[in-house]
Short mmCIF file of C-alpha atoms and ligand atoms in Angstrom, two decimals:
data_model
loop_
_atom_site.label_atom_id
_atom_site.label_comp_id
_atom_site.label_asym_id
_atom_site.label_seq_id
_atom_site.Cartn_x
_atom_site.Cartn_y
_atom_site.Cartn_z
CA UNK O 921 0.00 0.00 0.00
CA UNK O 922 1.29 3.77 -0.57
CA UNK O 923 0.24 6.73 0.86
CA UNK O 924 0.74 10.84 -0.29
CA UNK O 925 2.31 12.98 2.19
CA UNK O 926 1.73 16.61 1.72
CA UNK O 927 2.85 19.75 3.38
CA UNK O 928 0.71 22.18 2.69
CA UNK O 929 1.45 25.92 1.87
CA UNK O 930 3.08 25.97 -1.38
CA UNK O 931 1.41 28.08 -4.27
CA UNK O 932 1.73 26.37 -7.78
CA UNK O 933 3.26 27.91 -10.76
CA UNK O 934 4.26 26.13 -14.41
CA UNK O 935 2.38 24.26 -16.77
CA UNK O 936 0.35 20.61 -16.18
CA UNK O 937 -0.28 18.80 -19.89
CA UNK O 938 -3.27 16.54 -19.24
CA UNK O 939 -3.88 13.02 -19.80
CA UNK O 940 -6.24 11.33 -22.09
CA UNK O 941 -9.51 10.63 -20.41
CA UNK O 942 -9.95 7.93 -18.55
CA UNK O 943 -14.35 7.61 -19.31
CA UNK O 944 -13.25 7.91 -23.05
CA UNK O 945 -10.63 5.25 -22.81
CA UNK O 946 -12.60 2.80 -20.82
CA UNK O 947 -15.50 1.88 -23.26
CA UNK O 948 -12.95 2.35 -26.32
CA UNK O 949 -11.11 -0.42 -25.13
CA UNK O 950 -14.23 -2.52 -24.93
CA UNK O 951 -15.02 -1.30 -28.31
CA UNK O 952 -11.68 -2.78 -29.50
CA UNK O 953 -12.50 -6.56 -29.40
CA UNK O 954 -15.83 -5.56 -32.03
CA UNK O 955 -13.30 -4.95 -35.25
CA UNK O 956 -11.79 -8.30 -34.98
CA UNK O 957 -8.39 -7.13 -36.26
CA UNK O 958 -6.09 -4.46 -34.99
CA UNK O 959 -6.85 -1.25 -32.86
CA UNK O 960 -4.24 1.28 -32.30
CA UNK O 961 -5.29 4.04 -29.02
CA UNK O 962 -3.10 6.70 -28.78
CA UNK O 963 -2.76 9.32 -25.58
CA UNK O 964 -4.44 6.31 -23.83
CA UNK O 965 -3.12 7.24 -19.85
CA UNK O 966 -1.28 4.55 -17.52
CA UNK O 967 -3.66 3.93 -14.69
CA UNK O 968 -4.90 1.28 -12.68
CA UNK O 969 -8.45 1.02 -14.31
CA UNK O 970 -6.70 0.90 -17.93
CA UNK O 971 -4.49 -1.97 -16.88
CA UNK O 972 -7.69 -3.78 -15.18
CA UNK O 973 -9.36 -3.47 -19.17
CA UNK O 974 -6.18 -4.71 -20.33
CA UNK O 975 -6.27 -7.86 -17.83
CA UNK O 976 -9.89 -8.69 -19.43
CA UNK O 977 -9.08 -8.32 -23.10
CA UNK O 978 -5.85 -10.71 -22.33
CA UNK O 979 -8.09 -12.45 -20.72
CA UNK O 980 -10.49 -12.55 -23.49
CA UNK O 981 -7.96 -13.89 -25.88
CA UNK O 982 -6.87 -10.55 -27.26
CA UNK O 983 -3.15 -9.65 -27.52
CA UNK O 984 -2.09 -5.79 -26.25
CA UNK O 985 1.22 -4.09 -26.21
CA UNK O 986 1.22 -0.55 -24.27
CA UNK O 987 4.10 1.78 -25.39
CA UNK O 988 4.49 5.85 -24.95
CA UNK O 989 0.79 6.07 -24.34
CA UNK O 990 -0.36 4.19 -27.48
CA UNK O 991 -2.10 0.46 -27.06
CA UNK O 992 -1.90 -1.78 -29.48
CA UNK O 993 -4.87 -4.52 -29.76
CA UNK O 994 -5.07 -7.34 -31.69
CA UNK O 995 -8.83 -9.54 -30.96
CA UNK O 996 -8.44 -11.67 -34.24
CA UNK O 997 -7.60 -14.34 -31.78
CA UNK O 998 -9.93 -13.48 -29.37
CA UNK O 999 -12.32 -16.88 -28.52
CA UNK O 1000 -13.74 -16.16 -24.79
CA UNK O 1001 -17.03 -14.49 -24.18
CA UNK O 1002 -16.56 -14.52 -20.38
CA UNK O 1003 -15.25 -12.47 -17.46
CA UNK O 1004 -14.49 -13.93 -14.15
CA UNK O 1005 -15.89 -11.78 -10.91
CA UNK O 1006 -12.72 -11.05 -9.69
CA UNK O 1007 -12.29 -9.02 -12.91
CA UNK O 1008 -15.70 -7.44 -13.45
CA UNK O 1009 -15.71 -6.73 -9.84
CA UNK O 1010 -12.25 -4.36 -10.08
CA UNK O 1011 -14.21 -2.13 -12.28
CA UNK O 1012 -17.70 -0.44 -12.93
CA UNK O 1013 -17.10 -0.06 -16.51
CA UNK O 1014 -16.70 -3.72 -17.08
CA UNK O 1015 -20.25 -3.74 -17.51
CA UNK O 1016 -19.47 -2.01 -21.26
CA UNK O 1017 -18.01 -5.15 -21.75
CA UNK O 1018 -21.49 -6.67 -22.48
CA UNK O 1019 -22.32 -4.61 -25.18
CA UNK O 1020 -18.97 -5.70 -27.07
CA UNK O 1021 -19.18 -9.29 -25.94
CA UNK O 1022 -22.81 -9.27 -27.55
CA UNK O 1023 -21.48 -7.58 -30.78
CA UNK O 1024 -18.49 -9.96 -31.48
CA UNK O 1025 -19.38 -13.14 -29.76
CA UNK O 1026 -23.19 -12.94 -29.52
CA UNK O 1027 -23.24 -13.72 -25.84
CA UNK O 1028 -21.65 -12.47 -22.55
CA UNK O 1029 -21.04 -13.95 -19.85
CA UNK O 1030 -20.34 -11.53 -16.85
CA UNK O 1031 -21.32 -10.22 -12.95
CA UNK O 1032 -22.11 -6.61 -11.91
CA UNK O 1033 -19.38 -4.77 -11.93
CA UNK O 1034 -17.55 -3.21 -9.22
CA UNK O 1035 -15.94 0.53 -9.42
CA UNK O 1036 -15.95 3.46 -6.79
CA UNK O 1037 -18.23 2.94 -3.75
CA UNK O 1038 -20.89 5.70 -4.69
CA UNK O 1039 -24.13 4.67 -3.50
CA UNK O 1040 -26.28 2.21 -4.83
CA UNK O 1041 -25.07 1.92 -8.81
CA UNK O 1042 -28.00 -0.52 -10.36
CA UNK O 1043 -27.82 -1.52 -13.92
CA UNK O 1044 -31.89 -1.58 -14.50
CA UNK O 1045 -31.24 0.63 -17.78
CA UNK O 1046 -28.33 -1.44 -19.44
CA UNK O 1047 -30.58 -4.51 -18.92
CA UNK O 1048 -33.70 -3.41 -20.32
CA UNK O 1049 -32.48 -2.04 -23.29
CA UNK O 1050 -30.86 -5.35 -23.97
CA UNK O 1051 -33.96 -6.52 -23.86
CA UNK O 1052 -35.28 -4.33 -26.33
CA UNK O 1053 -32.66 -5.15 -28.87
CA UNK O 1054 -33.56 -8.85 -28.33
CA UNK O 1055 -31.09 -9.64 -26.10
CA UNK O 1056 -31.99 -12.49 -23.38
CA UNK O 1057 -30.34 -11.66 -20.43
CA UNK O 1058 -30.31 -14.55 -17.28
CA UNK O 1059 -29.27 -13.78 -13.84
CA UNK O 1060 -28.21 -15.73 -11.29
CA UNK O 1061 -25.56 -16.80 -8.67
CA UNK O 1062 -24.65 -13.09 -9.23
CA UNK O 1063 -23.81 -13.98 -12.99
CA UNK O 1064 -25.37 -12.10 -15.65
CA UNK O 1065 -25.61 -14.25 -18.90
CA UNK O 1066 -26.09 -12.25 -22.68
CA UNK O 1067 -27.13 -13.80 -25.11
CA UNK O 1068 -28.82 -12.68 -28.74
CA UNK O 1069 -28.53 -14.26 -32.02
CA UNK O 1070 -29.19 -10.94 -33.98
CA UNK O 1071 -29.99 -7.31 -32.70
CA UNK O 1072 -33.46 -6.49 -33.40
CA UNK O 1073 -32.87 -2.33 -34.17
CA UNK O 1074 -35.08 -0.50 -32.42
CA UNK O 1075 -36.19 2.85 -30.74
CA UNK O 1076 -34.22 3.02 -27.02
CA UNK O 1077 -35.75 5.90 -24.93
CA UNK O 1078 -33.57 6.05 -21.68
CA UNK O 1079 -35.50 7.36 -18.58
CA UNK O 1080 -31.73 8.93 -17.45
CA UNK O 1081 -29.51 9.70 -19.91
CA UNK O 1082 -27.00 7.24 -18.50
CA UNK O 1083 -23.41 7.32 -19.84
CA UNK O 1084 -23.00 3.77 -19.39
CA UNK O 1085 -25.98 2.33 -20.81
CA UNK O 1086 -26.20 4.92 -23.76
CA UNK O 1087 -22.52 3.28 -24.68
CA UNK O 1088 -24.01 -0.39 -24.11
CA UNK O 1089 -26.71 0.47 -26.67
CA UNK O 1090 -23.93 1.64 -28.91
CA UNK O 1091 -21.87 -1.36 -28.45
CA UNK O 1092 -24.45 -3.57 -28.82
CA UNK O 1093 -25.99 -2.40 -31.87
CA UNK O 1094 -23.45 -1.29 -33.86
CA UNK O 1095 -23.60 -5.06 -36.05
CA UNK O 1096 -27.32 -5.27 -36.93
CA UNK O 1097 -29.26 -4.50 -40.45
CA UNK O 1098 -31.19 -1.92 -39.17
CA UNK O 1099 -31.38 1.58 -37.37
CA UNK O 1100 -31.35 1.78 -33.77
CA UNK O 1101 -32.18 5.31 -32.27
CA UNK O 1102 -31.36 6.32 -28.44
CA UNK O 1103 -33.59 8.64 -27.07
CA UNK O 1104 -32.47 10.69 -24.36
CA UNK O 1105 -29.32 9.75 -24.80
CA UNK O 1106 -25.86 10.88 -22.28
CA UNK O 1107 -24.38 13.85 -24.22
CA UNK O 1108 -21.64 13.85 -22.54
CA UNK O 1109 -17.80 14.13 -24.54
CA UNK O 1110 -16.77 10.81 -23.93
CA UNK O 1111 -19.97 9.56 -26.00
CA UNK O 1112 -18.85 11.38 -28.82
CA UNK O 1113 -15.43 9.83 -28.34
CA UNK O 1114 -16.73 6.15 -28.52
CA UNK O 1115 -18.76 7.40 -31.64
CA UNK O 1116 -15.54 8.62 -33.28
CA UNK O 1117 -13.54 5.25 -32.42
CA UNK O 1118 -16.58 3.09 -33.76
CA UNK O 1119 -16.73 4.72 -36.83
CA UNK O 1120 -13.40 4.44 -37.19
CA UNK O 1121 -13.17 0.88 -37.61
CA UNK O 1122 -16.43 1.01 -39.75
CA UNK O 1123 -19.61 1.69 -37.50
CA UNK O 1124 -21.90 4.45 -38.99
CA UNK O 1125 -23.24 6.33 -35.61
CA UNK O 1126 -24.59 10.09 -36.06
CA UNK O 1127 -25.88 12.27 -33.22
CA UNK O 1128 -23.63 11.69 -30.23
CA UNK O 1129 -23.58 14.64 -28.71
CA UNK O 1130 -26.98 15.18 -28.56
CA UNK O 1131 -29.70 13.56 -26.82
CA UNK O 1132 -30.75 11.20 -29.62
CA UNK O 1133 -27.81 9.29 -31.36
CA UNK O 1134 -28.37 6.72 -34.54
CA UNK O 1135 -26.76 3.91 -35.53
CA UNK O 1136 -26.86 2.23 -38.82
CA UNK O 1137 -25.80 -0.56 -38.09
CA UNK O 1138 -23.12 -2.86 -40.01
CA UNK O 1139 -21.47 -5.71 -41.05
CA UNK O 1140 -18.07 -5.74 -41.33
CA UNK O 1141 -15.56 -3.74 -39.19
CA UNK O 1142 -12.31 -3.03 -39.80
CA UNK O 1143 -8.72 -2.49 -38.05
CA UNK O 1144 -8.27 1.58 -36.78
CA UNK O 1145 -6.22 4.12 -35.35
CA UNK O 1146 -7.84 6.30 -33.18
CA UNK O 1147 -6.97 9.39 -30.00
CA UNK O 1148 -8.46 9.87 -26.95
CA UNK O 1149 -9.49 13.04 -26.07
CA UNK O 1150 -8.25 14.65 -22.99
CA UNK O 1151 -9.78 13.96 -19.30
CA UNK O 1152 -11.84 16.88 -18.68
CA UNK O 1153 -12.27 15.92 -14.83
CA UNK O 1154 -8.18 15.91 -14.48
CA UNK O 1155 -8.17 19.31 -15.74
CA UNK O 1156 -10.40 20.74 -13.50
CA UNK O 1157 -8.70 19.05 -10.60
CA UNK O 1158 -5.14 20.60 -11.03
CA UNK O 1159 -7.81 24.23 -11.94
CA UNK O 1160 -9.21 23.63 -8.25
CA UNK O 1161 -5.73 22.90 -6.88
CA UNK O 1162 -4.41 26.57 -8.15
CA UNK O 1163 -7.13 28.02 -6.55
CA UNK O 1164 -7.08 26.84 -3.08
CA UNK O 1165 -3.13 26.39 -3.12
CA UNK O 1166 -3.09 30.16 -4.72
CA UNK O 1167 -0.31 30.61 -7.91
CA UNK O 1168 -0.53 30.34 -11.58
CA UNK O 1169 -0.73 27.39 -13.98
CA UNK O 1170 -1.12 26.93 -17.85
CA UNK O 1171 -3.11 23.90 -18.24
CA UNK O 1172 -2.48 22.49 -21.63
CA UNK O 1173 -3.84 19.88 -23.74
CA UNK O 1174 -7.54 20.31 -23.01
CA UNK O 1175 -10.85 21.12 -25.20
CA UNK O 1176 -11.82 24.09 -23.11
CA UNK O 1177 -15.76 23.32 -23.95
CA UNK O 1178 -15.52 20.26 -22.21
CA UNK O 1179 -15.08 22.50 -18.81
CA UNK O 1180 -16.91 25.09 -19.68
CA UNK O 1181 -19.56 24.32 -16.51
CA UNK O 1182 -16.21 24.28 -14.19
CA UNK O 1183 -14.27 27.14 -15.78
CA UNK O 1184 -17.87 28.97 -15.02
CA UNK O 1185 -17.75 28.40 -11.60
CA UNK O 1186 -13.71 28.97 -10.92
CA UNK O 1187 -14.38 32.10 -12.05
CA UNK O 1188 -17.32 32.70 -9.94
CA UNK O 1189 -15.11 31.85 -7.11
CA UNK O 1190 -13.04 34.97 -8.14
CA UNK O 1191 -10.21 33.12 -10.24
CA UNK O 1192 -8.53 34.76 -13.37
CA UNK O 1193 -9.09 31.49 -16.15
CA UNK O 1194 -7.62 32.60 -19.98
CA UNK O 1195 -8.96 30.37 -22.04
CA UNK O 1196 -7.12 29.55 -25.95
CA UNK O 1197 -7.53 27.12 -28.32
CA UNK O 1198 -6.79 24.34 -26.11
CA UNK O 1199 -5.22 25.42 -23.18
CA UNK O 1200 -5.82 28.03 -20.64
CA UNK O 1201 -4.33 29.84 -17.61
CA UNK O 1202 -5.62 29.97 -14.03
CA UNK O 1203 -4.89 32.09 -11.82
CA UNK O 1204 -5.55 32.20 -8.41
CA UNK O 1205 -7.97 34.76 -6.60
CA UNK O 1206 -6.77 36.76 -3.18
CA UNK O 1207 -9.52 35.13 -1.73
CA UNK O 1208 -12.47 32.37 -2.61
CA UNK O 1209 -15.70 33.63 -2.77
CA UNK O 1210 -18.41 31.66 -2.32
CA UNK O 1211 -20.84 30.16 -4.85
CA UNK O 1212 -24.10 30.17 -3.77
CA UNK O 1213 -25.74 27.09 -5.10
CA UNK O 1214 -24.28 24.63 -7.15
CA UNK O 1215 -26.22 21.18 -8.71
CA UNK O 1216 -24.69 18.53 -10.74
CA UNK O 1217 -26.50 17.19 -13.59
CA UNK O 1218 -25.45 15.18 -16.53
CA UNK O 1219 -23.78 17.28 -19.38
CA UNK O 1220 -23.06 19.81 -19.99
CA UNK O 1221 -24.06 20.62 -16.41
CA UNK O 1222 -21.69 20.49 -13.58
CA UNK O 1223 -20.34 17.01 -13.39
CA UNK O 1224 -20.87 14.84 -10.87
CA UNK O 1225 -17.30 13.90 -10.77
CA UNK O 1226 -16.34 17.84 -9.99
CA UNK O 1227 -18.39 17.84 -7.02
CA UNK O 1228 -15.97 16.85 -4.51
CA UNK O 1229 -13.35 19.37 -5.92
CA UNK O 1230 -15.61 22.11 -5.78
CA UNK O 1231 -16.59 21.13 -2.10
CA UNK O 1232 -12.93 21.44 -1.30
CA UNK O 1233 -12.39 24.74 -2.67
CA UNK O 1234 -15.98 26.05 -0.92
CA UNK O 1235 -14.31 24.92 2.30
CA UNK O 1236 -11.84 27.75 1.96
CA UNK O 1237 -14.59 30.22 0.51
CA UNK O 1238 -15.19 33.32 2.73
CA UNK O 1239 -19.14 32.58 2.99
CA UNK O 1240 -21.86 29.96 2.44
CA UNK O 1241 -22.16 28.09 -0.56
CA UNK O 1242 -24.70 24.73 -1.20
CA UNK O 1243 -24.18 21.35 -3.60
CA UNK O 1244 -27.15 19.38 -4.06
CA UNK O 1245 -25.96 16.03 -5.59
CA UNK O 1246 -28.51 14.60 -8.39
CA UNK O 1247 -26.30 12.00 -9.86
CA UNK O 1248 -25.05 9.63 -7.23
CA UNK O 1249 -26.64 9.38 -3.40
CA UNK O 1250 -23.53 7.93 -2.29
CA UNK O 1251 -21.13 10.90 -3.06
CA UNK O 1252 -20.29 12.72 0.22
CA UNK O 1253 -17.76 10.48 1.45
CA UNK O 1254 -15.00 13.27 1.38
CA UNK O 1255 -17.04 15.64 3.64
CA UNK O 1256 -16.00 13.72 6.55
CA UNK O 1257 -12.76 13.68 5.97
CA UNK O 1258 -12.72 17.16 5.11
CA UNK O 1259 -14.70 18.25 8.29
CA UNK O 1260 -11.34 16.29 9.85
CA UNK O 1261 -9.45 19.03 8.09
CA UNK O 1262 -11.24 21.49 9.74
CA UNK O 1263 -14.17 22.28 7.43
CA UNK O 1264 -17.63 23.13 8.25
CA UNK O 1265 -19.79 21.33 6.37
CA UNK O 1266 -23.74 19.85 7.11
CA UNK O 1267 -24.86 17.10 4.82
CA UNK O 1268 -28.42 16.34 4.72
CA UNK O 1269 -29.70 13.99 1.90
CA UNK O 1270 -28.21 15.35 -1.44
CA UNK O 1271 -27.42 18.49 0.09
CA UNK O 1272 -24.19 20.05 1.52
CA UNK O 1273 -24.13 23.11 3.35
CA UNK O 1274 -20.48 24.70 3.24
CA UNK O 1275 -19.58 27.70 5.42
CA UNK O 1276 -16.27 28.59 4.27
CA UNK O 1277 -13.38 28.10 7.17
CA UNK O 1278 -10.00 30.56 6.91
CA UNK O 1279 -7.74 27.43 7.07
CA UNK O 1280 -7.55 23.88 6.96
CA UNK O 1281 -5.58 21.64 9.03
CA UNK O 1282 -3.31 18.53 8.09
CA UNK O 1283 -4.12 15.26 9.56
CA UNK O 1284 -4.57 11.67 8.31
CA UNK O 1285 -7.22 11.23 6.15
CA UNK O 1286 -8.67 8.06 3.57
CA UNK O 1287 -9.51 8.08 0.25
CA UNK O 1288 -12.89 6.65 -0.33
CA UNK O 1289 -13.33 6.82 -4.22
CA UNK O 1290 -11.13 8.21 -6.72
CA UNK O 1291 -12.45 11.76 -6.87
CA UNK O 1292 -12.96 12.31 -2.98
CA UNK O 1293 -9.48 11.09 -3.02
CA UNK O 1294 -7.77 13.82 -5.38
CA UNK O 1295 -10.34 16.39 -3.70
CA UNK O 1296 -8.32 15.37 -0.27
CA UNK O 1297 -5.14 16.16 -1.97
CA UNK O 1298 -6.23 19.36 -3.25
CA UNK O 1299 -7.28 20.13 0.35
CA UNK O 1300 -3.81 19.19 1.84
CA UNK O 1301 -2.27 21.83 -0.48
CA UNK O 1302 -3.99 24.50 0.88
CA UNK O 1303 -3.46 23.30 4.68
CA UNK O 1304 -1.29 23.93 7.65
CA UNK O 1305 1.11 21.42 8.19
CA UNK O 1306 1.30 18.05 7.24
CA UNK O 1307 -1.21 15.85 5.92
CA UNK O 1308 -1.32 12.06 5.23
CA UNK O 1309 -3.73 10.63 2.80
CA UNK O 1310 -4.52 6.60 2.41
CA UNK O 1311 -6.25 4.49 -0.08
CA UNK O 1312 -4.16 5.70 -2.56
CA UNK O 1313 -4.68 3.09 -4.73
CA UNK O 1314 -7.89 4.90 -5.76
CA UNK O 1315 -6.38 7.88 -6.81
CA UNK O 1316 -4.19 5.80 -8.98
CA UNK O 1317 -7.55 4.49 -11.27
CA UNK O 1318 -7.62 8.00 -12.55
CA UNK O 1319 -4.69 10.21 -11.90
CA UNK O 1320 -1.10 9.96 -13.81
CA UNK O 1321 1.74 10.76 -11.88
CA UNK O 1322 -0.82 12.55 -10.25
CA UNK O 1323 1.48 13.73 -7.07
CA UNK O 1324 4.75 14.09 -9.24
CA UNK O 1325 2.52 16.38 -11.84
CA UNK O 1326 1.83 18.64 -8.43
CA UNK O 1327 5.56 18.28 -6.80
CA UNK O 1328 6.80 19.75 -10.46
CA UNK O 1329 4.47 23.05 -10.09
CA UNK O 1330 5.93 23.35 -6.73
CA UNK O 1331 3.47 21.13 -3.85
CA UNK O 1332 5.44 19.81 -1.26
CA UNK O 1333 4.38 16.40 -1.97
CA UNK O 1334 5.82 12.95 -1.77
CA UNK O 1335 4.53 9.35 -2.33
CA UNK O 1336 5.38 6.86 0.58
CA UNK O 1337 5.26 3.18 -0.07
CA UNK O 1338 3.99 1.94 3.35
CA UNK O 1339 4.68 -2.06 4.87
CA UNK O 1340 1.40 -3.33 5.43
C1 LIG N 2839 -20.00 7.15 -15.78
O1 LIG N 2839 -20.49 6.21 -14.83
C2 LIG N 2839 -18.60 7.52 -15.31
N1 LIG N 2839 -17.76 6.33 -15.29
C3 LIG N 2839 -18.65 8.14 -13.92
O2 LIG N 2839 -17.33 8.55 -13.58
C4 LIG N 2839 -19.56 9.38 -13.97
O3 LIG N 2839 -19.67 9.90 -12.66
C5 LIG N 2839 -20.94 8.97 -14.50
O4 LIG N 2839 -20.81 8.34 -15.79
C6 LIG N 2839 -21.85 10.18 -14.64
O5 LIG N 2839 -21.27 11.12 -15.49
C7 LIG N 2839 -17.22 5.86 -16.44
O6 LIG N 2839 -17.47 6.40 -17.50
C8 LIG N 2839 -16.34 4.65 -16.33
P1 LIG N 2839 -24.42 6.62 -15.30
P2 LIG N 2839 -21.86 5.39 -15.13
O7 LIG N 2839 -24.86 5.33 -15.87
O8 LIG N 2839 -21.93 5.05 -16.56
C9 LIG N 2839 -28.09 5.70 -12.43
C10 LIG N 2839 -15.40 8.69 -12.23
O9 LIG N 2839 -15.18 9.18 -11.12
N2 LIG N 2839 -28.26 4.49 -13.24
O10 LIG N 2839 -24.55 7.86 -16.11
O11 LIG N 2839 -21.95 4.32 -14.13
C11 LIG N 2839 -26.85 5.61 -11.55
O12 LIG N 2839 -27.14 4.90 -10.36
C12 LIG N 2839 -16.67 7.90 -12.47
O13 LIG N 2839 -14.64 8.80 -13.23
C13 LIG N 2839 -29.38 3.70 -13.04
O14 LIG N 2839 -30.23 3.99 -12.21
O15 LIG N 2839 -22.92 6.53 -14.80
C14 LIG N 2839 -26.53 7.05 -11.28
O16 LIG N 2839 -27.36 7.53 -10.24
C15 LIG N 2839 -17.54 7.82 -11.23
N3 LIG N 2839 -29.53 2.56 -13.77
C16 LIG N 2839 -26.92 7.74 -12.59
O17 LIG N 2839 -27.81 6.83 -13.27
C17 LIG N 2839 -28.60 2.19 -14.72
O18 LIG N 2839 -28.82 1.15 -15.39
C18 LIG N 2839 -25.73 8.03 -13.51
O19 LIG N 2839 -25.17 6.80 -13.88
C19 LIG N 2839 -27.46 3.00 -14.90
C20 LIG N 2839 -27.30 4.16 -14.16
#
C-alpha cells in the first residue's frame, strides 16, 4: 500500500499537460474486441483502471502491447465471451463489456461490476435495453448471462440519460441491419469519443452529442487508429488545486468546452481562467468567494465527478455556498474527511451546506473513491502542516503521476510506499 504525504502551503506555478480521459478510454477499449483485427489508441493514460481493461481483453484472448501512451490490440484471436468476478468486480465499466461481448461473440457472460463505492449503482437501464434489442439476459448466482442471435434495431428511450448504458446500446448495436435510435441519450464528450472510435473501424453512428444518437448498423468492421481526447475531470482538478493552493498554472492539452460548466464556476469563485484554443491559464484569486448554489446534472451541467473538488475549494470560501448532488446518493464520502481538516460542512440527503473556514488543518485522512481522493489532496495543499492521505490506490484508477505532476508546479508532496 502507498500513501501521499503533503505539506501544505506551497502556491503552484508552471504548466500541467493533461492526460487522455480515462471515461473515453474505458469503453474504447471494450469497443476494441468488435473490429476483430487491430486497434491502435493513442494518448491512452497509464492507470490502474486501464491496466484492469487490459487484464480482461488478455483475458479474453486478445493480444495488447502498451508503449508511450499508445495500445496496441489485436482480438483476431480473441475466442472467450466470459469475465471472471474477480475481474468485473475491479471495475464499474466492465459492464461495457457486455455490449462488445454481444457484438463480437453474440453472448456475454459476466457479474455486476464493481468501481468506486458511490451509493447504490444498479444496472436496471443497461438490462432493459438489452432486452429491447432482443437480447436475453439470465441472472443468477450473481452472474449475468447475454445472449442474442441478432440485434433487433429499435427505438431506445432512456429514462436517465445514463453514460453507461447509452454506450451499451452503442456497443451492442453497432452489427445489426437496421437503425437503432437512443432517445435521451448521455451527451456527454466521452460519447462522442466512442462514436468517433466506432466509426473508425467502420460503425456508422450520427448524433452523439446530442440527446438522440443513430446507428446504422453494419457488417463488417475493420482495423483503426484512433486518440483519446483529454480527461476533462483531471483538468479541472489541477484548476481547483491553483485556486485553493493560490499561484498560476497553464493547463495544456484540453478542449476548453468540455469544462466550460467548471471554468464557469472557478471564475465565480473569483479566479482569473484565460482560455485559448486548447489550453488556458488559471490564476488564483486573493480570496475564494463563495458560490451560492451549485447542482450537478449530466452534461453539460456540472459534473458529478467535480463535485468533490468544488466542495474542497468552498471549504476555503469566505461565505456559504450549497451542492445538491442529483447523480449519485452515495457521493459525500469526502465531507468527513474534510470536516477532519477542519471544514464546516452539514450534509443532509443530497445536500451540503459549506460555510467557508480561513484554514484547513493537516491530519490523516482516507480516500474513499477516486475523486474524494484527489479532492483530499487538493485540500492538503492548501493546509497547515502536514497531511497524510490513504487508499491511494484509488487515486491511482484515474490520476497519472498525479502527485509528481503537483511536486513539479511546486506542492510539497511525496509518495510513501507503506509495509502493510
Ligand atoms: C459514468 O459512470 C462515469 N464512469 C462516472 O465517472 C460518472 O460519474 C458517471 O458516468 C456520470 O457522469 C465511467 O465512464 C467509467 P451513469 P456510469 O450510468 O456510466 C443511475 C469517475 O469518477 N443508473 O450515467 O456508471 C446511476 O445509479 C466515475 O470517473 C441507473 O439507475 O454513470 C446514477 O445515479 C464515477 N440505472 C446515474 O444513473 C442504470 O442502469 C448516472 O449513472 C445506470 C445508471
Amino acid at each position: 500500500m502507498s500513501v501521499i504525504r503533503v505539506r501544505g502551503g506551497n502556491p503552484l506555478y508552471g504548466r500541467v499537460s493533461v492526460q487522455g480521459a480515462k471515461n473515453a478510454v474505458l469503453p474504447i477499449l471494450a469497443a476494441s474486441i468488435i473490429n476483430g483485427g487491430k486497434s491502435v489508441i493513442h494518448n491512452c493514460p497509464d492507470l490502474t483502471d486501464v491496466r484492469i481493461s487490459v487484464d480482461i481483453l488478455e483475458h479474453l484472448g486478445c493480444r495488447t502491447q502498451y508503449e508511450n501512451g499508445t495500445l496496441t490490440i489485436d482480438s483476431s484471436e480473441m475466442t472467450e465471451c466470459s469475465i471472471p468476478h474477480e475481474l468485473m468486480n475491479r471495475l464499474r465499466s466492465s459492464v461495457i463489456f457486455n455490449g462488445a461481448l454481444i457484438n463480437r461473440m453474440g453472448r456475454s457472460c459476466t457479474s455486476y461490476p464493481g468501481g468506486c463505492n458511490l451509493g447504490h449503482r444498479p444496472i436496471d437501464l443497461h438490462l432493459n435495453a438489452f432486452s429491447k434489442l432482443g437480447i436475453i439476459t439470465t441472472e443468477e448466482h450473481g452472474s449475468i448471462t447475454c445472449v442474442a442471435d441478432s440485434i433487433t434495431p429499435c427505438r431506445i428511450f432512456l429514462g436517465f440519460p445514463s453514460v453507461g448504458a447509452t454506450e451499451n446500446i452503442m456497443l451492442s448495436s453497432c452489427r445489426s441491419n437496421g437503425v437503432t435510435r437512443i432517445v435521451n441519450a448521455a451527451r456527454e464528450p466521452e460519447i462522442v469519443d466512442l462514436q468517433g472510435f466506432l466509426n473508425s473501424m467502420g460503425a456508422n453512428i450520427t448524433g452523439a452529442g446530442t440527446d438522440v444518437i443513430e446507428i446504422r448498423g453494419v457488417s463488417k468492421f475493420h482495423d483503426c487508429e484512433y486518440s483519446v481526447i483529454p480527461d476533462r475531470i483531471v483538468a479541472a482538478t489541477y484548476m481547483a488545486a491553483v485556486v485553493v493552493a493560490g499561484g498560476r498554472v497553464e493547463i495544456a492539452n484540453i478542449i476548453p468546452n468540455h469544462i466550460s460548466a467548471f471554468i464557469a464556476v472557478m471564475r465565480e469563485c473569483g479566479a482569473s481562467v484565460t482560455v485559448r484554443d486548447n489550453s488556458l491559464v488559471i490564476t488564483a484569486p486573493t480570496y475564494i468567494r463563495p458560490v451560492r448554489m451549485i447542482n450537478t446534472l449530466p452534461y453539460p451541467g456540472f459534473p458529478t465527478d467535480a463535485q468533490s473538488l468544488i466542495m474542497t475549494v468552498m471549504s476555503l470560501a469566505k461565505g456559504t455556498s450549497i451542492i445538491r448532488e442529483n447523480i449519485f446518493c452515495g457521493r459525500f464520502t469526502h465531507a468527513a474527511e474534510l470536516i477532519r481538516m477542519g471544514a464546516d460542512i452539514d450534509i443532509s440527503d443530497k445536500m451540503a451546506v459549506i460555510r467557508g473556514v480561513r484554514s484547513l488543518s493537516g491530519c490523516s485522512v482516507k480516500a474513499a473513491d477516486l475523486r474524494s481522493g484527489a479532492a483530499l489532496v487538493v485540500a492538503a495543499l492548501a493546509s497547515d502542516g502536514e497531511t497524510e492521505i490513504s487508499n491511494v490506490c484509488y487515486i491511482d484508477r484515474g490520476y497519472q503521476d498525479f502527485e509528481k505532476t503537483l511536486s513539479a508546479l511546486g506542492a510539497d508532496i511525496e509518495r510513501i510506499e507503506t509495509v502493510d
